[in-house]
């Protein structure tokens, strides 16, 4: 939706189909008004054709508006196809606008998509179309190019809203999940269920890690798997934390804290060898370690290098190779 109308339409209910139709019609009618005032380059035949297009589109808008009102009165939702039809009718303004304003409109649309955060490669391709439009001498081709830019704009305008909604839901869920799992872990640790507490601590750390590195906006094919990829990172964080805890508490990796090692602390708190020596500081240390290991949910690839593999030491990569992160 053009910047000129975003502030006005923003006061309307975006979930109302009738308001969407009204906003689309407003865009088209604005183009009609500008054409009537500024377009002096068309001959009489072209003006008649444009006038026929205007009348046809206005009639289509009236029929669509009537249909949407009937669906709303019947409390029936409209389909995505009906919404697309409203936007398609608004895109007919590409064939109504004065020819002098086609390049201005294209540049404004590309600039707004850049402001919306549309991926750089997509904006670059649209910039090429906008430059081609400004250099094109054939008027029908110029209008076809603007129509193409409008199609891409309508898609990304919807997609940015879809992505923002889904990433916001994921952020809230991850934040609440991180706090809840940490609280459960502390409660379990105080009750002596240290093994299960480690799992919840790992989940808390992994959730915070994902929250701090949310997937950037990309094409729909990648974003459609947003929740699946987040789930994969979550389970990877839990697995990495459990693996790291085993390496530290089993003595495979020696870590001393003061006069005690992590292996000794795990023996007193988890194994129950000397439960009277398992102080709150000790099991809080284990919970904190599990959170930190879960926070580095990609650490599992690093732990693989120190896991027992039948006695063969990890080989150094050839010179010039860059280890994968």
XYZ file of N, CA and C in Angstrom, residues 48-301:
762
model
N -10.440 6.928 -24.812
C -11.660 6.118 -24.753
C -11.379 4.735 -24.160
N -10.248 4.157 -24.537
C -9.880 2.849 -23.984
C -9.639 2.937 -22.480
N -8.948 3.995 -22.073
C -8.686 4.177 -20.638
C -9.992 4.420 -19.888
N -10.879 5.188 -20.476
C -12.155 5.449 -19.817
C -12.969 4.164 -19.672
N -12.905 3.314 -20.678
C -13.589 2.021 -20.577
C -12.991 1.183 -19.458
N -11.646 1.185 -19.338
C -10.989 0.451 -18.257
C -11.399 0.999 -16.892
N -11.493 2.317 -16.782
C -11.884 2.930 -15.511
C -13.298 2.517 -15.123
N -14.218 2.602 -16.075
C -15.612 2.253 -15.787
C -15.739 0.770 -15.428
N -15.028 -0.080 -16.150
C -15.070 -1.517 -15.857
C -14.523 -1.809 -14.469
N -13.409 -1.183 -14.129
C -12.794 -1.414 -12.818
C -13.684 -0.901 -11.700
N -14.270 0.266 -11.894
C -15.172 0.806 -10.870
C -16.366 -0.115 -10.651
N -16.890 -0.681 -11.738
C -17.991 -1.635 -11.607
C -17.534 -2.901 -10.885
N -16.336 -3.360 -11.192
C -15.800 -4.543 -10.507
C -15.629 -4.281 -9.014
N -15.201 -3.083 -8.676
C -15.067 -2.731 -7.256
C -16.429 -2.731 -6.569
N -17.446 -2.193 -7.239
C -18.782 -2.174 -6.634
C -19.291 -3.589 -6.403
N -19.078 -4.470 -7.373
C -19.532 -5.854 -7.212
C -18.765 -6.574 -6.112
N -17.461 -6.339 -6.054
C -16.657 -6.975 -5.005
C -17.049 -6.451 -3.635
N -17.284 -5.155 -3.532
C -17.695 -4.568 -2.257
C -19.036 -5.127 -1.806
N -19.958 -5.271 -2.736
C -21.262 -5.841 -2.403
C -21.120 -7.284 -1.935
N -20.295 -8.042 -2.635
C -20.075 -9.444 -2.261
C -19.469 -9.556 -0.871
N -18.486 -8.706 -0.582
C -17.817 -8.750 0.726
C -18.788 -8.358 1.833
N -19.614 -7.365 1.595
C -20.602 -6.954 2.601
C -21.578 -8.083 2.903
N -22.002 -8.801 1.865
C -22.913 -9.930 2.080
C -22.233 -11.023 2.902
N -20.958 -11.289 2.646
C -20.243 -12.296 3.424
C -20.073 -11.863 4.880
N -19.821 -10.573 5.081
C -19.664 -10.073 6.450
C -20.977 -10.143 7.212
N -22.081 -9.798 6.547
C -23.384 -9.882 7.220
C -23.713 -11.320 7.575
N -23.290 -12.260 6.746
C -23.527 -13.677 7.023
C -22.473 -14.266 7.961
N -21.550 -13.401 8.415
C -20.470 -13.832 9.310
C -19.642 -14.952 8.683
N -19.388 -14.808 7.387
C -18.584 -15.788 6.665
C -17.281 -15.130 6.212
N -16.149 -15.763 6.446
C -14.872 -15.163 6.040
C -14.702 -15.208 4.525
N -13.992 -14.222 3.994
C -13.687 -14.255 2.573
C -12.370 -14.992 2.377
N -12.157 -15.466 1.177
C -10.963 -16.243 0.895
C -9.791 -15.331 0.547
N -8.614 -15.941 0.537
C -7.425 -15.202 0.117
C -7.562 -14.748 -1.332
N -8.282 -15.525 -2.114
C -8.486 -15.176 -3.520
C -9.270 -13.869 -3.649
N -10.244 -13.657 -2.776
C -11.018 -12.414 -2.811
C -10.142 -11.212 -2.448
N -9.250 -11.394 -1.472
C -8.331 -10.315 -1.118
C -7.391 -10.004 -2.287
N -6.915 -11.048 -2.934
C -6.030 -10.843 -4.081
C -6.759 -10.124 -5.219
N -8.052 -10.396 -5.345
C -8.820 -9.733 -6.406
C -8.888 -8.229 -6.168
N -9.050 -7.821 -4.913
C -9.087 -6.390 -4.600
C -7.765 -5.727 -4.953
N -6.652 -6.390 -4.626
C -5.345 -5.831 -4.940
C -5.098 -5.817 -6.454
N -5.596 -6.842 -7.140
C -5.429 -6.890 -8.595
C -6.180 -5.742 -9.275
N -7.360 -5.432 -8.752
C -8.104 -4.290 -9.301
C -7.351 -2.986 -9.058
N -6.735 -2.851 -7.879
C -5.979 -1.635 -7.586
C -4.758 -1.514 -8.488
N -4.195 -2.637 -8.910
C -3.008 -2.588 -9.764
C -3.319 -2.094 -11.175
N -4.564 -2.054 -11.531
C -4.916 -1.519 -12.850
C -4.563 -0.040 -12.967
N -4.237 0.594 -11.850
C -3.839 1.992 -11.913
C -2.561 2.176 -12.730
N -1.811 1.098 -12.920
C -0.608 1.193 -13.753
C -0.957 1.591 -15.185
N -2.193 1.293 -15.627
C -2.605 1.596 -16.989
C -3.457 2.863 -17.051
N -3.564 3.559 -15.898
C -4.361 4.780 -15.840
C -3.504 5.990 -15.507
N -2.480 5.806 -14.697
C -1.634 6.917 -14.278
C -1.067 7.677 -15.472
N -0.843 8.977 -15.318
C -0.157 9.723 -16.390
C 1.222 9.129 -16.654
N 1.638 9.113 -17.885
C 2.905 8.488 -18.243
C 4.079 9.164 -17.543
N 3.941 10.470 -17.238
C 5.024 11.183 -16.564
C 5.237 10.707 -15.136
N 4.259 10.060 -14.546
C 4.356 9.661 -13.146
C 4.721 8.190 -12.966
N 4.871 7.462 -14.059
C 5.144 6.030 -13.941
C 6.485 5.772 -13.254
N 7.514 6.492 -13.647
C 8.830 6.301 -13.039
C 8.833 6.742 -11.583
N 8.140 7.820 -11.300
C 8.064 8.312 -9.918
C 7.385 7.279 -9.026
N 6.301 6.698 -9.531
C 5.579 5.684 -8.757
C 6.442 4.448 -8.540
N 7.154 4.016 -9.577
C 8.016 2.835 -9.452
C 9.121 3.071 -8.436
N 9.758 4.249 -8.499
C 10.840 4.552 -7.548
C 10.319 4.608 -6.117
N 9.122 5.142 -5.939
C 8.545 5.228 -4.593
C 8.248 3.841 -4.031
N 7.745 2.947 -4.881
C 7.443 1.589 -4.426
C 8.714 0.833 -4.040
N 9.752 0.952 -4.866
C 11.016 0.271 -4.568
C 11.627 0.833 -3.295
N 11.566 2.150 -3.131
C 12.119 2.775 -1.930
C 11.393 2.299 -0.679
N 10.076 2.167 -0.767
C 9.332 1.705 0.409
C 9.647 0.253 0.728
N 9.818 -0.581 -0.294
C 10.182 -1.976 -0.033
C 11.549 -2.069 0.627
N 12.450 -1.166 0.258
C 13.748 -1.127 0.920
C 13.571 -0.763 2.393
N 12.688 0.200 2.682
C 12.430 0.603 4.068
C 11.750 -0.505 4.868
N 10.951 -1.324 4.195
C 10.258 -2.414 4.872
C 11.197 -3.565 5.247
N 12.426 -3.534 4.742
C 13.370 -4.603 5.068
C 13.306 -5.787 4.132
N 12.762 -5.589 2.938
C 12.728 -6.668 1.952
C 14.166 -7.085 1.637
N 14.440 -8.387 1.471
C 15.812 -8.840 1.213
C 16.495 -8.058 0.098
N 17.772 -7.773 0.298
C 18.541 -6.941 -0.635
C 18.522 -7.477 -2.066
N 18.693 -8.789 -2.306
C 18.652 -9.269 -3.700
C 17.325 -8.968 -4.391
N 16.224 -9.052 -3.642
C 14.916 -8.762 -4.232
C 14.822 -7.284 -4.604
N 15.252 -6.411 -3.682
C 15.220 -4.970 -3.958
C 16.114 -4.635 -5.153
N 17.258 -5.302 -5.255
C 18.170 -5.039 -6.374
C 17.512 -5.373 -7.709
N 16.789 -6.488 -7.777
C 16.099 -6.849 -9.007
C 15.004 -5.846 -9.354
N 14.296 -5.377 -8.336
C 13.243 -4.396 -8.585
C 13.829 -3.048 -9.006
N 14.991 -2.715 -8.470
C 15.654 -1.482 -8.902
C 16.020 -1.555 -10.383
N 16.422 -2.733 -10.843
C 16.710 -2.913 -12.269
C 15.453 -2.673 -13.108
N 14.313 -3.206 -12.623
C 13.062 -2.993 -13.347
C 12.695 -1.512 -13.377
N 12.915 -0.817 -12.242
C 12.592 0.610 -12.177
C 13.480 1.415 -13.130
N 14.775 1.064 -13.220
C 15.659 1.764 -14.160
C 15.259 1.479 -15.608
N 14.889 0.228 -15.853
C 14.456 -0.115 -17.208
C 13.197 0.659 -17.572
N 12.286 0.823 -16.587
C 11.050 1.573 -16.841
C 11.367 3.021 -17.197
N 12.295 3.638 -16.447
C 12.610 5.046 -16.692
C 13.293 5.250 -18.036
N 14.002 4.218 -18.540
C 14.711 4.333 -19.818
C 13.858 3.888 -21.000
N 12.770 3.169 -20.742
C 11.931 2.629 -21.814
C 11.165 3.752 -22.511
N 11.096 3.678 -23.834
C 10.378 4.687 -24.619
C 8.966 4.235 -24.986
N 8.748 2.932 -24.992
C 7.452 2.398 -25.390
C 6.503 2.481 -24.189
N 5.433 3.248 -24.318
C 4.531 3.465 -23.177
C 3.866 2.187 -22.683
N 3.328 1.310 -23.547
C 2.725 0.065 -23.044
C 3.717 -0.784 -22.246
N 4.972 -0.804 -22.678
C 5.979 -1.564 -21.945
C 6.235 -0.932 -20.583
N 6.291 0.396 -20.521
C 6.491 1.100 -19.248
C 5.379 0.747 -18.261
N 4.147 0.707 -18.758
C 3.016 0.404 -17.871
C 3.044 -1.062 -17.439
N 3.477 -1.941 -18.337
C 3.592 -3.354 -17.964
C 4.662 -3.547 -16.889
N 5.764 -2.806 -16.997
C 6.820 -2.897 -15.990
C 6.331 -2.386 -14.638
N 5.574 -1.291 -14.637
C 5.029 -0.784 -13.372
C 4.065 -1.789 -12.765
N 3.259 -2.426 -13.608
C 2.337 -3.443 -13.104
C 3.097 -4.597 -12.450
N 4.229 -4.977 -13.036
C 5.061 -6.037 -12.454
C 5.610 -5.608 -11.086
N 6.074 -4.369 -10.992
C 6.579 -3.871 -9.706
C 5.465 -3.824 -8.671
N 4.272 -3.444 -9.093
C 3.128 -3.417 -8.178
C 2.789 -4.822 -7.677
N 2.876 -5.811 -8.556
C 2.613 -7.195 -8.146
C 3.593 -7.629 -7.058
N 4.879 -7.343 -7.293
C 5.885 -7.708 -6.287
C 5.671 -6.932 -4.992
N 5.303 -5.666 -5.119
C 5.075 -4.850 -3.921
C 3.922 -5.404 -3.095
N 2.813 -5.745 -3.756
C 1.662 -6.287 -3.026
C 2.030 -7.582 -2.304
N 2.827 -8.423 -2.969
C 3.245 -9.676 -2.331
C 4.098 -9.402 -1.112
N 5.131 -8.561 -1.247
C 6.034 -8.318 -0.122
C 5.368 -7.513 0.981
N 4.415 -6.669 0.620
C 3.660 -5.940 1.646
C 2.914 -6.925 2.538
N 2.300 -7.952 1.915
C 1.633 -8.999 2.701
C 2.651 -9.832 3.459
N 3.753 -10.187 2.793
C 4.730 -11.088 3.390
C 5.410 -10.464 4.600
N 5.732 -9.165 4.528
C 6.369 -8.495 5.668
C 5.456 -8.545 6.885
N 4.161 -8.317 6.677
C 3.210 -8.412 7.797
C 3.143 -9.836 8.334
N 3.111 -10.813 7.419
C 3.069 -12.222 7.840
C 4.305 -12.585 8.637
N 5.472 -12.181 8.144
C 6.730 -12.504 8.828
C 6.795 -11.823 10.191
N 6.421 -10.548 10.247
C 6.476 -9.815 11.516
C 5.568 -10.450 12.561
N 4.377 -10.879 12.127
C 3.449 -11.522 13.059
C 4.023 -12.827 13.590
N 4.542 -13.657 12.697
C 5.059 -14.958 13.115
C 6.325 -14.837 13.948
N 7.218 -13.913 13.607
C 8.448 -13.759 14.371
C 8.137 -13.164 15.738
N 7.084 -12.335 15.833
C 6.688 -11.794 17.132
C 6.125 -12.894 18.026
N 5.291 -13.755 17.436
C 4.741 -14.878 18.205
C 5.866 -15.779 18.698
N 6.820 -16.068 17.809
C 7.950 -16.917 18.196
C 8.773 -16.273 19.295
N 8.988 -14.956 19.224
C 9.778 -14.258 20.238
C 9.115 -14.317 21.600
N 7.805 -14.074 21.628
C 7.080 -14.116 22.903
C 7.101 -15.528 23.480
N 6.877 -16.525 22.614
C 6.880 -17.918 23.081
C 8.244 -18.316 23.621
N 9.306 -17.899 22.937
C 10.655 -18.238 23.394
C 10.981 -17.543 24.711
N 10.591 -16.275 24.838
C 10.855 -15.547 26.077
C 10.145 -16.161 27.271
N 8.849 -16.455 27.080
C 8.087 -17.078 28.165
C 8.632 -18.466 28.470
N 8.970 -19.210 27.411
C 9.511 -20.555 27.600
C 10.833 -20.540 28.347
N 11.710 -19.572 28.043
C 13.009 -19.494 28.712
C 12.842 -19.243 30.203
N 11.943 -18.317 30.543
C 11.721 -18.009 31.972
C 11.063 -19.185 32.681
N 10.060 -19.794 32.040
C 9.329 -20.897 32.671
C 10.229 -22.111 32.886
N 11.013 -22.480 31.879
C 11.876 -23.657 32.033
C 12.971 -23.422 33.067
N 13.469 -22.192 33.180
C 14.471 -21.903 34.202
C 13.865 -22.003 35.600
N 12.634 -21.501 35.751
C 11.963 -21.597 37.049
C 11.723 -23.059 37.429
N 11.297 -23.852 36.456
C 11.069 -25.280 36.727
C 12.383 -25.964 37.092
N 13.460 -25.606 36.384
C 14.760 -26.210 36.664
C 15.212 -25.902 38.090
N 15.055 -24.675 38.518
C 15.447 -24.309 39.882
C 14.608 -25.051 40.916
N 13.330 -25.148 40.638
C 12.449 -25.867 41.572
C 12.862 -27.342 41.669
N 13.120 -27.958 40.540
C 13.536 -29.364 40.542
C 14.888 -29.538 41.232
N 15.797 -28.585 41.017
C 17.110 -28.680 41.650
C 16.994 -28.602 43.169
N 16.158 -27.705 43.663
C 15.963 -27.588 45.110
C 15.319 -28.841 45.681
N 14.530 -29.534 44.866
C 13.887 -30.772 45.327
C 14.793 -31.991 45.164
N 15.976 -31.802 44.578
C 16.914 -32.906 44.439
C 16.841 -33.645 43.118
N 15.965 -33.205 42.183
C 15.860 -33.857 40.864
C 16.829 -33.187 39.895
N 18.115 -33.425 40.106
C 19.127 -32.666 39.385
C 19.226 -33.055 37.912
N 19.020 -34.321 37.597
C 19.130 -34.746 36.196
C 18.070 -34.078 35.339
N 16.826 -34.108 35.823
C 15.738 -33.471 35.065
C 15.927 -31.957 35.047
N 16.473 -31.414 36.138
C 16.731 -29.974 36.185
C 17.710 -29.555 35.097
N 18.680 -30.413 34.808
C 19.638 -30.117 33.746
C 18.929 -29.993 32.401
N 17.967 -30.860 32.130
C 17.239 -30.807 30.856
C 16.477 -29.491 30.712
N 15.788 -29.085 31.774
C 15.041 -27.835 31.706
C 15.979 -26.631 31.621
N 17.114 -26.718 32.299
C 18.095 -25.627 32.215
C 18.630 -25.497 30.798
N 18.908 -26.639 30.172
C 19.389 -26.624 28.788
C 18.353 -26.021 27.859
N 17.082 -26.373 28.067
C 16.009 -25.816 27.232
C 15.927 -24.302 27.415
N 16.118 -23.825 28.642
C 16.081 -22.383 28.895
C 17.204 -21.674 28.159
N 18.423 -22.218 28.252
C 19.550 -21.601 27.561
C 19.383 -21.610 26.058
N 18.890 -22.721 25.503
C 18.690 -22.814 24.060
C 17.629 -21.817 23.589
N 16.576 -21.641 24.388
C 15.520 -20.687 24.011
C 16.062 -19.262 23.974
N 16.909 -18.906 24.947
C 17.505 -17.572 24.955
C 18.443 -17.393 23.759
N 19.182 -18.448 23.424
C 20.084 -18.375 22.276
C 19.317 -18.144 20.984
N 18.227 -18.866 20.798
C 17.411 -18.695 19.587
C 16.795 -17.301 19.564
N 16.361 -16.823 20.733
C 15.749 -15.497 20.821
C 16.742 -14.411 20.422
N 18.013 -14.610 20.742
C 19.021 -13.621 20.400
C 19.488 -13.685 18.962
N 19.172 -14.782 18.257
C 19.588 -14.941 16.863
C 18.412 -15.452 16.039
N 17.362 -14.659 15.987
C 16.190 -15.041 15.212
C 16.507 -14.990 13.722
N 15.904 -15.879 12.941
C 16.193 -15.896 11.496
C 15.817 -14.569 10.839
N 16.667 -14.036 9.982
C 16.337 -12.784 9.287
C 15.248 -13.012 8.250
N 14.663 -11.914 7.790
C 13.649 -12.015 6.751
C 14.281 -12.555 5.477
N 13.658 -13.544 4.919
C 14.157 -14.151 3.683
C 12.956 -14.529 2.832
N 13.183 -15.280 1.769
C 12.076 -15.644 0.887
C 11.124 -16.590 1.619
N 9.904 -16.677 1.111
C 8.870 -17.431 1.813
C 9.240 -18.904 1.949
N 9.901 -19.466 0.946
C 10.249 -20.882 1.012
C 11.102 -21.212 2.220
N 11.992 -20.279 2.608
C 12.818 -20.489 3.797
C 12.045 -20.156 5.067
N 11.290 -19.074 5.030
C 10.572 -18.642 6.234
C 9.444 -19.594 6.606
N 8.913 -20.344 5.639
C 7.821 -21.266 5.946
C 8.254 -22.345 6.929
N 9.571 -22.638 6.952
C 10.088 -23.640 7.889
C 10.628 -22.999 9.162
N 10.169 -21.795 9.466
C 10.669 -21.040 10.606
C 10.568 -21.826 11.900
N 9.385 -22.353 12.201
C 9.174 -23.050 13.475
C 9.913 -24.387 13.502
N 10.014 -25.041 12.356
C 10.741 -26.302 12.316
C 12.217 -26.075 12.616
N 12.801 -25.015 12.019
C 14.213 -24.742 12.256
C 14.462 -24.294 13.695
N 13.519 -23.563 14.268
C 13.671 -23.173 15.666
C 13.602 -24.393 16.578
N 12.696 -25.321 16.257
C 12.595 -26.548 17.051
C 13.886 -27.354 16.954
N 14.468 -27.404 15.756
C 15.730 -28.124 15.584
C 16.831 -27.513 16.437
N 16.902 -26.187 16.450
C 17.915 -25.520 17.274
C 17.666 -25.749 18.760
N 16.394 -25.802 19.155
C 16.076 -26.041 20.561
C 16.542 -27.420 21.002
N 16.217 -28.439 20.205
C 16.622 -29.798 20.563
C 18.143 -29.961 20.468
N 18.754 -29.243 19.533
C 20.207 -29.284 19.438
C 20.849 -28.680 20.681
N 20.248 -27.606 21.198
C 20.762 -26.985 22.416
C 20.657 -27.910 23.609
N 19.534 -28.612 23.718
C 19.373 -29.550 24.835
C 20.390 -30.681 24.719
N 20.563 -31.209 23.515
C 21.519 -32.289 23.311
C 22.951 -31.820 23.575
N 23.278 -30.604 23.102
C 24.619 -30.071 23.340
C 24.875 -29.873 24.824
N 23.863 -29.395 25.541
C 24.026 -29.183 26.979
C 24.232 -30.505 27.713
N 23.425 -31.494 27.379
C 23.567 -32.802 28.035
C 24.931 -33.424 27.732
N 25.368 -33.294 26.463
C 26.674 -33.828 26.093
C 27.791 -33.107 26.836
N 27.705 -31.776 26.887
C 28.715 -31.004 27.596
C 28.742 -31.307 29.080
N 27.559 -31.448 29.677
C 27.506 -31.782 31.104
C 28.158 -33.132 31.366
N 27.930 -34.093 30.469
C 28.561 -35.407 30.652
C 30.075 -35.307 30.561
N 30.564 -34.528 29.592
C 32.011 -34.380 29.432
C 32.645 -33.718 30.648
N 31.972 -32.710 31.203
C 32.537 -31.996 32.346
C 32.421 -32.788 33.639
N 31.245 -33.396 33.844
C 31.020 -34.064 35.129
C 31.599 -35.471 35.178
N 31.930 -36.043 34.021
C 32.530 -37.374 34.026
C 34.047 -37.319 34.166
N 34.609 -36.139 34.019
C 36.047 -36.003 34.103
C 36.738 -36.078 32.769
N 35.977 -36.284 31.665
C 36.600 -36.307 30.341
C 37.254 -34.963 30.033
N 36.639 -33.884 30.506
C 37.233 -32.542 30.454
C 37.358 -32.059 31.885
N 38.568 -31.854 32.349
C 38.804 -31.475 33.739
C 38.592 -29.975 33.917
N 37.667 -29.639 34.813
C 37.416 -28.243 35.167
C 37.364 -28.145 36.676
N 38.248 -27.368 37.256
C 38.296 -27.180 38.710
C 37.785 -25.799 39.075
N 36.945 -25.767 40.078
C 36.423 -24.517 40.628
C 36.868 -24.433 42.081
N 37.911 -23.660 42.318
C 38.479 -23.616 43.651
C 39.170 -24.920 43.968
N 38.771 -25.538 45.083
C 39.372 -26.816 45.472
C 38.527 -28.001 45.056
N 37.478 -27.763 44.261
C 36.604 -28.841 43.812
C 36.532 -28.871 42.298
N 36.355 -30.056 41.777
C 36.158 -30.209 40.343
C 34.676 -30.406 40.066
N 34.296 -30.191 38.815
C 32.901 -30.420 38.442
C 32.519 -31.880 38.630
N 33.479 -32.770 38.439
C 33.200 -34.182 38.643
C 32.842 -34.454 40.098
N 33.565 -33.816 41.024
C 33.277 -34.008 42.446
C 31.926 -33.424 42.821
N 31.598 -32.258 42.249
C 30.298 -31.632 42.538
C 29.173 -32.504 42.004
N 29.360 -33.064 40.807
C 28.332 -33.935 40.247
C 28.178 -35.195 41.073
N 29.261 -35.709 41.621
C 29.177 -36.917 42.444
C 28.361 -36.670 43.698
N 28.512 -35.495 44.295
C 27.775 -35.203 45.529
C 26.314 -34.873 45.261
N 26.039 -34.142 44.174
C 24.665 -33.672 43.928
C 23.848 -34.624 43.055
N 24.448 -35.145 41.980
C 23.688 -35.977 41.041
C 23.771 -37.447 41.417
N 24.992 -37.936 41.662
C 25.152 -39.351 42.008
C 24.711 -39.649 43.429
N 24.660 -38.615 44.285
C 24.222 -38.830 45.667
C 25.241 -39.552 46.524
N 26.533 -39.422 46.174
C 27.568 -40.085 46.963
C 27.626 -39.495 48.363
N 27.667 -38.168 48.439
C 27.639 -37.478 49.732
C 26.609 -36.360 49.647
N 25.339 -36.721 49.717
C 24.285 -35.719 49.517
C 24.330 -34.574 50.518
N 24.888 -34.821 51.708
C 24.942 -33.744 52.697
C 25.894 -32.625 52.275
N 26.799 -32.916 51.335
C 27.746 -31.912 50.862
C 27.223 -31.142 49.639
N 26.056 -31.513 49.156
C 25.475 -30.821 47.981
C 24.792 -29.546 48.454
N 25.518 -28.462 48.452
C 25.005 -27.176 48.912
C 24.194 -26.492 47.799
N 23.362 -25.511 48.154
C 22.638 -24.772 47.114
C 23.569 -24.158 46.069
N 24.741 -23.711 46.503
C 25.691 -23.145 45.553
C 26.130 -24.184 44.529
N 26.275 -25.423 44.984
C 26.746 -26.484 44.092
C 25.731 -26.781 42.995
N 24.471 -27.013 43.393
C 23.517 -27.366 42.338
C 23.107 -26.160 41.498
N 23.223 -24.929 42.072
C 22.989 -23.751 41.243
C 24.089 -23.619 40.192
N 25.293 -24.048 40.555
C 26.392 -24.040 39.595
C 26.111 -25.000 38.445
N 25.574 -26.171 38.756
C 25.254 -27.136 37.711
C 24.144 -26.610 36.798
N 23.142 -25.981 37.394
C 22.056 -25.412 36.607
C 22.583 -24.313 35.687
N 23.445 -23.452 36.237
C 24.016 -22.366 35.435
C 24.840 -22.910 34.280
N 25.637 -23.945 34.550
C 26.444 -24.551 33.489
C 25.561 -25.133 32.391
N 24.469 -25.782 32.779
C 23.559 -26.359 31.788
C 22.914 -25.267 30.936
N 22.566 -24.127 31.566
C 21.987 -23.011 30.814
C 22.992 -22.466 29.810
N 24.253 -22.288 30.253
C 25.271 -21.739 29.367
C 25.561 -22.672 28.195
N 25.595 -23.970 28.465
C 25.826 -24.931 27.379
C 24.646 -24.959 26.414
N 23.435 -24.853 26.957
C 22.258 -24.794 26.094
C 22.216 -23.519 25.284
N 22.748 -22.422 25.851
C 22.777 -21.142 25.141
C 23.625 -21.242 23.887
N 24.693 -22.010 23.943
C 25.512 -22.262 22.751
C 24.995 -23.520 22.076
N 23.810 -23.395 21.443
C 23.152 -24.599 20.936
C 23.879 -25.227 19.762
N 24.857 -24.506 19.200
C 25.644 -25.077 18.112
C 26.943 -25.712 18.618
N 27.078 -25.803 19.947
C 28.328 -26.325 20.510
C 28.472 -27.825 20.323
N 27.397 -28.515 19.937
C 27.475 -29.971 19.817
C 28.527 -30.394 18.794
N 28.675 -29.600 17.726
C 29.700 -29.946 16.733
C 31.094 -29.858 17.332
